[in-house]
Amino acid sequence: MKFFVDTANLKEIEEAQSLGILDGVTTNPSLMAKEGITGSKNIINHYKKICEIVTGDVSAEVISTDFDGIVKEGKELVALHEQIVVKVPMISEGIKAIKYFSENGIKTNCTLIFSAGQALLAAKAGATYISPFIGRIDDISSNGIELISEIRMIFDNYNFETEILAASIRGPMHIIDCAKIGADVVTTPLKSIKSLLNHPLTDIGLEKFLNDYKKGNK
Ligand code: G3P
């Protein structure tokens, strides 16, 4: 399973990259705004900086909601760097644009997926990735992990190459559950990845090993 970080914070991206387990980055307009990155020039420069830090795919989201606008913006974004993947919303104009991009060798990430039907349509259009927002589904008392499971079954039934990129991750158990089901990618805040490191028995065991070493080397 690939690990992406879901952030526009350069320090977090650098830290994730330094762990040696990072496969890519996803961003969205809300994450950019959270870092105080506003205005198209600054946003574009920020994407370039992210691409210089990581070696994998970097999702950059379009703002347009009509076919011509999405295609124009998407072309401008991919011209920035070879690692850019165009993030397109799950709307009919978005599906048309994903089809266009896939026929023209441009990678896409179809975002704001909340149902298996939406995932199926995006895969039919040739999306490289689809992003089901599992945390937001859990937030409304439904089951985000079940959605990943349904999509996995559908994609496997028809050998779709579209990768399931589980997004809106709320904690380490979401990552584990996605791995069990066979999501291709999780995109997550760095905090959730770092939580995977922790186990009290590891801490206790390490302390004992280090103390025993000290005793034996007095
Ligand atoms: O990148 C999109 C997605 O991960 C958003 O997550 O936490 O805003 O639901 P969240």
Coordinates of C-alpha atoms and ligand atoms in Angstrom, one line a residue:
M1 CA 0.0 0.0 0.0
K2 CA 1.3 3.5 -0.9
F3 CA 1.5 6.2 1.8
F4 CA 0.7 9.8 0.7
V5 CA 0.5 12.7 3.2
D6 CA -2.6 14.9 3.0
T7 CA -1.1 18.3 3.7
A8 CA 0.3 21.5 2.2
N9 CA 2.7 22.0 5.2
L10 CA 6.2 21.8 3.8
K11 CA 7.8 20.8 7.2
E12 CA 5.4 17.9 7.5
I13 CA 6.1 16.8 3.9
E14 CA 9.9 17.0 4.6
E15 CA 9.5 15.0 7.8
A16 CA 7.4 12.3 6.0
Q17 CA 9.9 12.2 3.1
S18 CA 12.8 11.8 5.6
L19 CA 11.1 8.7 7.1
G20 CA 11.7 7.0 3.7
I21 CA 8.1 5.7 3.4
L22 CA 6.5 8.5 1.5
D23 CA 5.0 7.8 -2.0
G24 CA 3.3 11.1 -2.7
V25 CA 1.3 14.1 -1.5
T26 CA -2.3 15.2 -1.8
T27 CA -3.5 18.8 -1.3
N28 CA -6.7 20.7 -1.7
P29 CA -7.8 24.3 -1.5
S30 CA -8.7 24.0 2.2
L31 CA -5.2 22.6 3.1
M32 CA -3.6 25.4 1.1
A33 CA -5.6 28.1 2.9
K34 CA -4.8 26.4 6.2
E35 CA -1.1 27.2 5.4
G36 CA -1.9 30.7 4.4
I37 CA -1.1 30.0 0.7
T38 CA -3.6 32.1 -1.3
G39 CA -3.6 33.5 -4.8
S40 CA -2.8 31.5 -7.9
K41 CA 0.9 32.6 -8.1
N42 CA 1.6 31.5 -4.6
I43 CA -0.3 28.3 -4.9
I44 CA 1.6 27.4 -8.1
N45 CA 5.0 28.2 -6.4
H46 CA 3.9 26.0 -3.5
Y47 CA 3.2 23.0 -5.7
K48 CA 6.7 23.4 -7.2
K49 CA 8.2 23.4 -3.7
I50 CA 6.3 20.3 -2.8
C51 CA 7.5 18.5 -6.0
E52 CA 11.1 19.4 -5.1
I53 CA 10.7 17.6 -1.7
V54 CA 9.0 14.4 -2.8
T55 CA 9.7 11.9 -5.5
G56 CA 6.1 10.6 -6.0
D57 CA 2.8 11.9 -7.3
V58 CA 1.5 15.3 -6.1
S59 CA -2.2 16.0 -6.5
A60 CA -3.0 19.6 -7.4
E61 CA -6.7 20.5 -7.4
V62 CA -8.5 22.5 -10.1
I63 CA -10.9 25.2 -9.1
S64 CA -13.0 25.3 -12.3
T65 CA -16.2 23.4 -12.5
D66 CA -16.8 23.4 -16.3
F67 CA -15.1 21.1 -18.8
D68 CA -13.1 23.8 -20.7
G69 CA -12.0 25.5 -17.4
I70 CA -10.9 22.1 -15.8
V71 CA -8.9 21.1 -18.9
K72 CA -7.2 24.5 -19.2
E73 CA -6.3 24.5 -15.5
G74 CA -5.2 20.9 -15.5
K75 CA -2.9 21.5 -18.5
E76 CA -1.3 24.5 -16.7
L77 CA -0.9 22.4 -13.5
V78 CA 0.8 19.4 -15.3
A79 CA 3.1 21.9 -17.1
L80 CA 4.5 22.8 -13.7
H81 CA 6.2 19.5 -12.9
E82 CA 6.1 15.9 -14.2
Q83 CA 4.9 14.7 -10.7
I84 CA 1.7 16.7 -10.8
V85 CA -1.6 14.7 -10.9
V86 CA -4.7 16.8 -11.7
K87 CA -7.3 16.6 -8.9
V88 CA -10.8 16.9 -10.4
P89 CA -14.1 17.0 -8.5
M90 CA -16.7 14.3 -8.9
I91 CA -19.2 16.2 -11.1
S92 CA -20.3 15.5 -14.7
E93 CA -18.0 18.1 -16.2
G94 CA -15.2 16.6 -14.1
I95 CA -15.9 13.1 -15.5
K96 CA -15.7 14.5 -19.1
A97 CA -12.4 16.2 -18.2
I98 CA -11.0 13.0 -16.6
K99 CA -11.9 11.1 -19.9
Y100 CA -10.1 13.8 -21.9
F101 CA -7.0 13.8 -19.6
S102 CA -6.8 10.0 -19.6
E103 CA -6.9 10.0 -23.5
N104 CA -4.1 12.5 -23.4
G105 CA -1.8 10.7 -21.0
I106 CA -2.5 13.1 -18.0
K107 CA -2.8 11.5 -14.6
T108 CA -5.9 12.4 -12.6
N109 CA -7.3 12.0 -9.0
C110 CA -11.1 12.2 -8.9
T111 CA -11.9 13.7 -5.5
L112 CA -15.0 14.0 -3.3
I113 CA -16.1 10.4 -3.8
F114 CA -18.8 9.3 -1.4
S115 CA -20.4 6.3 -3.2
A116 CA -19.5 3.2 -5.1
G117 CA -21.4 4.5 -8.1
Q118 CA -19.3 7.7 -8.2
A119 CA -16.1 5.5 -8.0
L120 CA -17.3 3.3 -10.9
L121 CA -18.0 6.3 -13.1
A122 CA -14.6 7.8 -12.4
A123 CA -12.9 4.5 -13.1
K124 CA -14.8 4.2 -16.4
A125 CA -13.6 7.6 -17.4
G126 CA -10.0 6.5 -16.8
A127 CA -9.1 8.2 -13.5
T128 CA -5.6 7.3 -12.2
Y129 CA -6.9 7.6 -8.6
I130 CA -10.3 7.9 -7.0
S131 CA -10.5 9.5 -3.5
P132 CA -13.3 8.2 -1.2
F133 CA -13.4 10.5 1.9
I134 CA -13.9 7.8 4.5
G135 CA -13.7 10.1 7.6
R136 CA -16.4 12.4 6.3
I137 CA -18.6 9.3 5.7
D138 CA -18.0 8.2 9.3
D139 CA -18.8 11.7 10.5
I140 CA -22.4 11.3 9.3
S141 CA -22.8 8.0 11.1
S142 CA -22.2 5.9 8.0
N143 CA -19.3 3.5 7.3
G144 CA -16.3 4.8 5.2
I145 CA -14.4 1.5 5.4
E146 CA -17.4 -0.4 4.0
L147 CA -17.3 1.9 1.0
I148 CA -13.6 1.1 0.3
S149 CA -14.5 -2.6 0.5
E150 CA -17.4 -2.2 -2.1
I151 CA -15.1 -0.2 -4.4
R152 CA -12.4 -2.8 -4.1
M153 CA -14.8 -5.6 -5.1
I154 CA -16.1 -3.6 -8.1
F155 CA -12.6 -2.7 -9.4
D156 CA -11.4 -6.3 -9.0
N157 CA -14.5 -7.7 -10.8
Y158 CA -13.6 -5.7 -13.9
N159 CA -9.8 -5.3 -13.5
F160 CA -10.0 -1.5 -13.4
E161 CA -6.5 -0.1 -13.1
T162 CA -7.8 3.0 -11.2
E163 CA -6.2 3.1 -7.8
I164 CA -8.3 3.5 -4.6
L165 CA -6.8 6.4 -2.7
A166 CA -8.5 6.4 0.7
A167 CA -8.7 10.0 1.9
S168 CA -10.1 11.9 4.9
I169 CA -8.2 9.5 7.2
R170 CA -8.9 10.2 10.9
G171 CA -6.4 7.9 12.7
P172 CA -4.1 4.9 12.5
M173 CA -7.0 2.3 12.6
H174 CA -8.3 3.8 9.3
I175 CA -4.9 3.0 7.8
I176 CA -4.9 -0.6 9.1
D177 CA -8.4 -1.2 8.0
C178 CA -7.6 0.2 4.5
A179 CA -4.6 -2.1 4.3
K180 CA -6.7 -5.1 5.3
I181 CA -9.2 -4.4 2.5
G182 CA -6.6 -3.6 -0.1
A183 CA -6.9 0.1 -0.7
D184 CA -4.0 1.0 -3.1
V185 CA -3.1 4.2 -1.3
V186 CA -3.9 6.1 1.9
T187 CA -3.5 9.8 2.1
T188 CA -3.3 10.9 5.7
P189 CA -2.1 13.6 8.1
L190 CA 1.5 12.8 9.2
K191 CA 0.2 12.4 12.8
S192 CA -1.7 9.2 11.8
I193 CA 1.4 7.7 10.1
K194 CA 3.5 8.5 13.2
S195 CA 0.9 6.8 15.4
L196 CA 1.7 3.5 13.6
L197 CA 5.2 3.6 15.2
N198 CA 3.9 3.4 18.8
H199 CA 3.4 0.4 21.0
P200 CA 4.0 0.4 24.8
L201 CA 5.6 -3.0 24.6
T202 CA 8.2 -1.6 22.2
D203 CA 9.1 1.1 24.6
I204 CA 9.3 -1.3 27.6
G205 CA 11.3 -3.8 25.5
L206 CA 13.7 -1.2 24.3
E207 CA 14.3 0.2 27.7
K208 CA 15.1 -3.3 29.0
F209 CA 17.5 -4.0 26.2
L210 CA 19.3 -0.8 26.7
N211 CA 19.5 -1.3 30.5
D212 CA 20.8 -4.9 30.1
Y213 CA 23.4 -3.7 27.7
K214 CA 24.6 -1.1 30.2
K215 CA 24.7 -3.7 33.0
G216 CA 26.7 -6.1 30.8
N217 CA 29.2 -3.4 29.7
K218 CA 30.0 -1.9 33.1
Ligands
G3P1 O1 -7.7 15.6 0.7 C1 -9.0 15.4 1.0 C2 -9.4 14.7 2.3 O2 -8.4 13.9 2.8 C3 -10.0 15.7 3.3 O3 -9.9 15.2 4.6 O4 -10.1 15.6 7.0 O5 -10.9 17.4 5.4 O6 -12.2 15.2 5.7 P1 -10.8 15.9 5.7

